[in-house]
Short mmCIF file of C-alpha atoms and ligand atoms in Angstrom, two decimals:
data_model
loop_
_atom_site.label_atom_id
_atom_site.label_comp_id
_atom_site.label_asym_id
_atom_site.label_seq_id
_atom_site.Cartn_x
_atom_site.Cartn_y
_atom_site.Cartn_z
CA LEU A 1 -1.39 -28.95 -8.27
CA ALA A 2 -3.20 -28.88 -11.61
CA GLU A 3 -4.67 -32.67 -10.85
CA LEU A 4 -5.70 -31.84 -7.02
CA TRP A 5 -6.88 -28.21 -7.76
CA GLY A 6 -7.20 -28.00 -11.25
CA PRO A 7 -5.45 -25.18 -13.49
CA ARG A 8 -6.94 -22.22 -10.82
CA PRO A 9 -6.08 -23.26 -6.95
CA LEU A 10 -7.19 -19.89 -6.14
CA ALA A 11 -10.41 -19.34 -8.06
CA GLY A 12 -12.70 -17.88 -5.54
CA ARG A 13 -9.60 -16.55 -3.31
CA ARG A 14 -8.80 -13.10 -2.71
CA ALA A 15 -5.03 -11.98 -2.39
CA VAL A 16 -3.39 -9.02 -1.23
CA VAL A 17 0.43 -8.62 -2.25
CA THR A 18 2.75 -5.47 -1.52
CA ALA A 19 5.52 -4.38 -3.69
CA GLY A 20 8.02 -1.48 -4.14
CA PRO A 21 10.11 0.71 -2.43
CA THR A 22 8.60 2.85 -0.20
CA ARG A 23 9.51 6.52 -0.13
CA GLU A 24 9.79 8.91 3.15
CA ALA A 25 9.83 12.35 2.35
CA LEU A 26 12.68 14.65 4.18
CA ASP A 27 10.46 18.14 2.41
CA PRO A 28 8.73 18.56 -0.35
CA VAL A 29 11.10 17.78 -3.25
CA ARG A 30 13.54 14.92 -0.99
CA TYR A 31 12.95 11.27 0.49
CA LEU A 32 14.66 8.56 1.67
CA SER A 33 13.97 5.00 -0.06
CA ASN A 34 16.06 2.31 -1.52
CA ARG A 35 16.74 -0.01 -4.52
CA SER A 36 13.65 -2.27 -4.63
CA SER A 37 12.14 -2.01 -8.40
CA GLY A 38 9.55 -4.30 -7.57
CA LYS A 39 9.76 -6.82 -10.02
CA MET A 40 9.44 -10.14 -7.68
CA GLY A 41 6.18 -8.45 -6.49
CA TYR A 42 4.39 -7.29 -9.47
CA ALA A 43 5.83 -11.34 -11.09
CA VAL A 44 4.19 -12.13 -7.46
CA ALA A 45 1.12 -10.44 -8.17
CA ALA A 46 0.80 -11.71 -11.86
CA ALA A 47 1.27 -15.38 -10.35
CA ALA A 48 -1.54 -15.36 -7.86
CA ALA A 49 -3.88 -13.97 -10.68
CA ALA A 50 -2.78 -17.04 -13.13
CA ALA A 51 -3.70 -19.14 -10.13
CA GLY A 52 -7.54 -17.92 -10.06
CA ALA A 53 -7.01 -15.09 -7.46
CA GLU A 54 -8.27 -11.70 -7.12
CA VAL A 55 -5.55 -9.82 -6.62
CA VAL A 56 -5.02 -6.04 -5.42
CA LEU A 57 -1.21 -4.94 -5.44
CA VAL A 58 -0.53 -2.39 -2.91
CA SER A 59 2.42 -0.72 -4.43
CA GLY A 60 5.28 2.15 -3.39
CA PRO A 61 6.37 3.92 -6.78
CA VAL A 62 8.00 1.97 -9.30
CA ALA A 63 8.32 1.77 -13.36
CA LEU A 64 6.37 -1.01 -14.15
CA ALA A 65 2.88 -1.61 -15.13
CA PRO A 66 0.02 -3.65 -13.43
CA PRO A 67 -0.51 -7.16 -14.71
CA PRO A 68 -3.42 -8.01 -16.25
CA GLY A 69 -6.21 -8.24 -14.11
CA VAL A 70 -4.23 -6.48 -11.26
CA ARG A 71 -6.29 -3.57 -9.58
CA ARG A 72 -3.41 -1.53 -8.40
CA VAL A 73 -3.36 1.02 -5.73
CA GLU A 74 -0.49 3.39 -5.43
CA VAL A 75 0.87 4.52 -2.59
CA THR A 76 4.15 6.87 -1.30
CA SER A 77 4.94 5.96 2.39
CA ALA A 78 5.21 3.27 4.56
CA ALA A 79 1.91 4.88 6.47
CA GLU A 80 0.41 5.60 3.57
CA MET A 81 0.80 1.39 2.09
CA LEU A 82 -0.37 -0.14 5.46
CA ASP A 83 -3.59 2.06 5.63
CA ALA A 84 -4.47 0.74 1.78
CA VAL A 85 -3.87 -2.80 3.27
CA LEU A 86 -5.61 -2.26 6.36
CA ALA A 87 -8.32 -1.31 3.94
CA GLU A 88 -8.03 -4.19 1.31
CA VAL A 89 -7.18 -7.12 3.50
CA ALA A 90 -10.45 -7.30 5.52
CA GLY A 91 -11.57 -11.03 4.15
CA ALA A 92 -8.44 -11.38 1.85
CA ASP A 93 -7.43 -15.24 1.70
CA LEU A 94 -4.00 -14.33 1.16
CA PHE A 95 -1.27 -11.81 1.81
CA ILE A 96 2.14 -11.51 0.52
CA ALA A 97 4.46 -8.89 1.82
CA THR A 98 7.17 -8.29 -0.90
CA ALA A 99 7.91 -4.62 -0.36
CA ALA A 100 10.82 -3.18 0.66
CA VAL A 101 9.68 -1.57 3.15
CA ALA A 102 11.41 1.71 4.89
CA ASP A 103 12.69 0.84 8.19
CA TYR A 104 12.54 3.98 9.54
CA ARG A 105 11.06 7.47 8.56
CA PRO A 106 12.23 10.93 8.90
CA ALA A 107 11.18 12.24 12.27
CA VAL A 108 9.73 15.23 10.90
CA SER A 109 8.77 15.99 7.19
CA ALA A 110 9.46 20.31 6.73
CA ASP A 111 6.56 21.84 4.78
CA ARG A 112 9.55 23.93 3.01
CA LYS A 113 12.69 23.06 1.21
CA ILE A 114 15.01 22.42 3.33
CA LYS A 115 18.37 25.34 3.11
CA LYS A 116 21.82 24.19 3.00
CA ASP A 117 22.46 26.72 5.76
CA SER A 118 24.63 24.81 7.59
CA GLU A 119 28.13 22.11 7.01
CA ARG A 120 26.95 19.74 8.58
CA MET A 121 23.30 18.01 9.30
CA GLU A 122 21.82 15.59 11.19
CA LEU A 123 18.58 13.81 10.58
CA VAL A 124 16.60 11.95 13.69
CA LEU A 125 14.17 8.46 12.26
CA GLU A 126 11.61 7.19 13.98
CA ARG A 127 10.60 3.10 12.62
CA ASN A 128 7.84 2.73 10.63
CA PRO A 129 5.02 0.68 11.24
CA ASP A 130 5.91 -3.16 10.98
CA ILE A 131 2.79 -3.96 7.81
CA LEU A 132 3.01 -7.73 7.64
CA ALA A 133 3.40 -7.93 11.72
CA THR A 134 0.15 -5.71 11.37
CA VAL A 135 -1.56 -7.93 9.62
CA ALA A 136 -0.19 -11.02 10.61
CA ALA A 137 -1.75 -9.85 14.23
CA LEU A 138 -5.24 -9.57 13.09
CA PRO A 139 -7.80 -11.55 14.73
CA GLU A 140 -8.78 -12.97 11.48
CA ARG A 141 -5.53 -12.92 9.49
CA PRO A 142 -5.22 -14.44 5.82
CA PHE A 143 -2.52 -17.06 5.19
CA CYS A 144 0.18 -14.58 5.80
CA VAL A 145 3.51 -14.72 3.28
CA GLY A 146 6.85 -12.49 4.12
CA PHE A 147 10.14 -11.92 1.82
CA ALA A 148 13.08 -11.93 4.15
CA ALA A 149 16.05 -9.69 2.15
CA GLU A 150 19.60 -10.63 3.40
CA THR A 151 22.79 -9.90 2.98
CA HIS A 152 24.50 -13.04 5.11
CA ASP A 153 23.12 -15.60 6.79
CA VAL A 154 19.83 -15.73 4.54
CA ILE A 155 18.22 -19.07 5.58
CA GLY A 156 19.15 -17.97 9.83
CA TYR A 157 17.00 -14.24 9.57
CA ALA A 158 14.74 -15.61 7.41
CA ARG A 159 13.73 -18.20 9.87
CA GLY A 160 14.22 -15.90 12.61
CA LYS A 161 11.21 -13.52 10.74
CA LEU A 162 9.05 -16.45 10.58
CA GLU A 163 8.73 -17.10 14.23
CA ALA A 164 9.10 -12.93 15.57
CA LYS A 165 6.53 -12.04 12.98
CA GLY A 166 4.02 -15.72 12.94
CA LEU A 167 4.19 -16.12 9.69
CA ASP A 168 3.03 -19.22 7.25
CA LEU A 169 5.97 -18.84 4.88
CA VAL A 170 8.35 -16.97 4.13
CA ALA A 171 10.51 -16.57 0.79
CA ALA A 172 14.18 -15.73 1.51
CA ASN A 173 16.70 -14.02 -0.89
CA ALA A 174 20.47 -12.94 -1.02
CA VAL A 175 20.81 -8.96 -1.71
CA GLY A 176 23.42 -7.32 -2.47
CA GLU A 177 26.94 -8.02 -4.37
CA GLY A 178 25.03 -8.06 -7.88
CA GLN A 179 22.11 -10.11 -6.49
CA GLY A 180 18.16 -9.53 -5.43
CA PHE A 181 17.33 -6.15 -5.57
CA ASP A 182 16.56 -4.53 -9.39
CA ARG A 183 17.37 -7.85 -11.39
CA ASP A 184 15.13 -9.97 -13.16
CA ASP A 185 16.68 -12.87 -11.53
CA ASN A 186 16.89 -14.10 -7.89
CA THR A 187 17.36 -17.31 -6.05
CA LEU A 188 14.90 -17.98 -3.68
CA THR A 189 14.26 -20.86 -0.61
CA VAL A 190 10.49 -21.28 0.66
CA LEU A 191 10.48 -21.16 4.18
CA TRP A 192 7.57 -22.61 6.65
CA PRO A 193 6.57 -23.40 10.10
CA GLY A 194 8.10 -27.37 9.91
CA GLY A 195 9.90 -27.21 6.65
CA GLU A 196 11.38 -25.92 3.97
CA ARG A 197 12.43 -26.08 0.17
CA ALA A 198 15.08 -24.16 -1.94
CA LEU A 199 14.16 -23.13 -4.88
CA GLY A 200 17.10 -22.02 -6.38
CA SER A 201 17.92 -19.81 -9.39
CA GLY A 202 15.86 -18.50 -12.02
CA SER A 203 13.62 -15.37 -13.74
CA LYS A 204 11.25 -14.11 -11.01
CA ARG A 205 8.52 -14.53 -13.24
CA GLU A 206 9.35 -18.84 -12.40
CA LEU A 207 10.27 -18.60 -9.08
CA ALA A 208 6.89 -16.28 -8.25
CA ARG A 209 5.26 -19.45 -9.67
CA ALA A 210 6.91 -21.52 -7.99
CA LEU A 211 6.57 -19.86 -4.89
CA MET A 212 2.88 -19.73 -6.15
CA ASP A 213 2.38 -23.23 -5.90
CA ILE A 214 3.84 -24.15 -2.53
CA ILE A 215 1.63 -21.38 -1.40
CA CYS A 216 -1.64 -23.10 -2.63
CA GLU A 217 -0.13 -26.67 -1.36
CA ARG A 218 0.07 -25.00 2.37
CA LEU A 219 -3.38 -22.62 1.88
CA HIS A 220 -4.79 -26.01 1.10
CA ALA A 221 -3.21 -28.24 3.57
CA ARG A 222 -4.35 -25.61 6.08
CA ASP A 223 -7.71 -25.38 5.32
N1 CTP B 301 7.91 -5.28 6.19
C1 CTP B 301 6.45 -4.03 6.36
N2 CTP B 301 7.12 -3.63 7.14
C2 CTP B 301 8.43 -3.47 7.59
C3 CTP B 301 9.19 -3.74 6.90
C4 CTP B 301 8.73 -4.99 6.83
O1 CTP B 301 5.40 -5.32 5.55
N3 CTP B 301 7.91 -1.82 7.92
C5 CTP B 301 7.45 -6.93 5.26
C6 CTP B 301 8.50 -7.00 4.15
O2 CTP B 301 7.50 -7.04 3.29
C7 CTP B 301 8.73 -8.39 4.20
C8 CTP B 301 9.38 -8.91 5.69
O3 CTP B 301 8.32 -7.51 6.39
O4 CTP B 301 7.78 -9.67 3.62
C9 CTP B 301 10.36 -8.91 6.05
O5 CTP B 301 11.65 -7.86 5.87
P1 CTP B 301 13.03 -7.25 5.87
O6 CTP B 301 13.46 -5.87 5.75
O7 CTP B 301 13.16 -8.73 5.27
O8 CTP B 301 12.76 -7.51 7.48
P2 CTP B 301 12.22 -6.51 9.08
O9 CTP B 301 11.32 -7.52 9.55
O10 CTP B 301 12.06 -5.34 8.55
O11 CTP B 301 14.05 -6.80 9.64
P3 CTP B 301 15.44 -6.45 9.09
O12 CTP B 301 15.32 -5.27 7.66
O13 CTP B 301 16.27 -5.71 10.38
O14 CTP B 301 16.39 -7.38 8.42
CA1 CA B 302 13.23 -4.37 6.82
#
C-alpha cells in the first residue's frame, strides 16, 4: 500500500469511529451495559490516525486514554452516541462502527433510585436506534465499516449484516468462551460485497492495522 499511496494513505480524509459499550440508565445509580472494553475500537482509531486520517472517536465509557492525535467525544447511552455521530459524520470519508451499542434500553428511566419494594420485578425494554444503519442510509454517506460480534455461525451472520445494513465492509469476530470482549487479542475475518479475507488471530493493534490496509484498498478502489 505504501508504494501506491505513500505511507499515509488516508491523508486529507476524515474518519469517525465509535467504540466501547453504551450504558442505558434504569435510574440515577443503575444501568444495563455489556463487557466491551473498547480496546478494538481504540486500536482502529489509532490505526486510522497512523494512516493519516483526521479521526474523531465517539466513545462509550471505557478505561482507556484516547490515542495520540485522535479527538475523543465521550458519550454514555446509545441515544447520545447517535447524536454525537450525526454531529460529526457530515463530510466524513469513513465511518467505522466498533461500539458494542446496547440493542435495548429501559422503556422508562426512573428519576429517583428504584426501591426494592416487591419480590419480583420486570423490566420493559425498547429498541435503541441502529447507529451504523442510520449512517449507512444517509444520502451522502461515508464508506461504512461494521463489526459483527457473534458466538456462532460468525461468517453467515456477518454477511447478513453487510447486506441488511448496506455496508461497504464488515469485520467479523467470534465472542464468548474466552474470545473477543475485554481481551488484548482477537480473530478477524473481513467481508465486503463480493469478497472476503481471513486476517487470522493477533493483537488488536496488529489486526486494526491489517483491517486499515483493507479499508484503504476498498476505499481507493471505490473512488
Ligand atoms: N451497531 C450500531 N448501533 C446499534 C447496534 C449495532 O451502530 N444500535 C453496530 C455495531 O457497532 C457493529 C454492527 O452494528 O458495527 C453490528 O453490531 P452487532 O451487535 O454485531 O449486530 P446487530 O445489528 O446489533 O444485531 P444482533 O446484536 O442481533 O446480532
Ligand atoms: Ca447488537
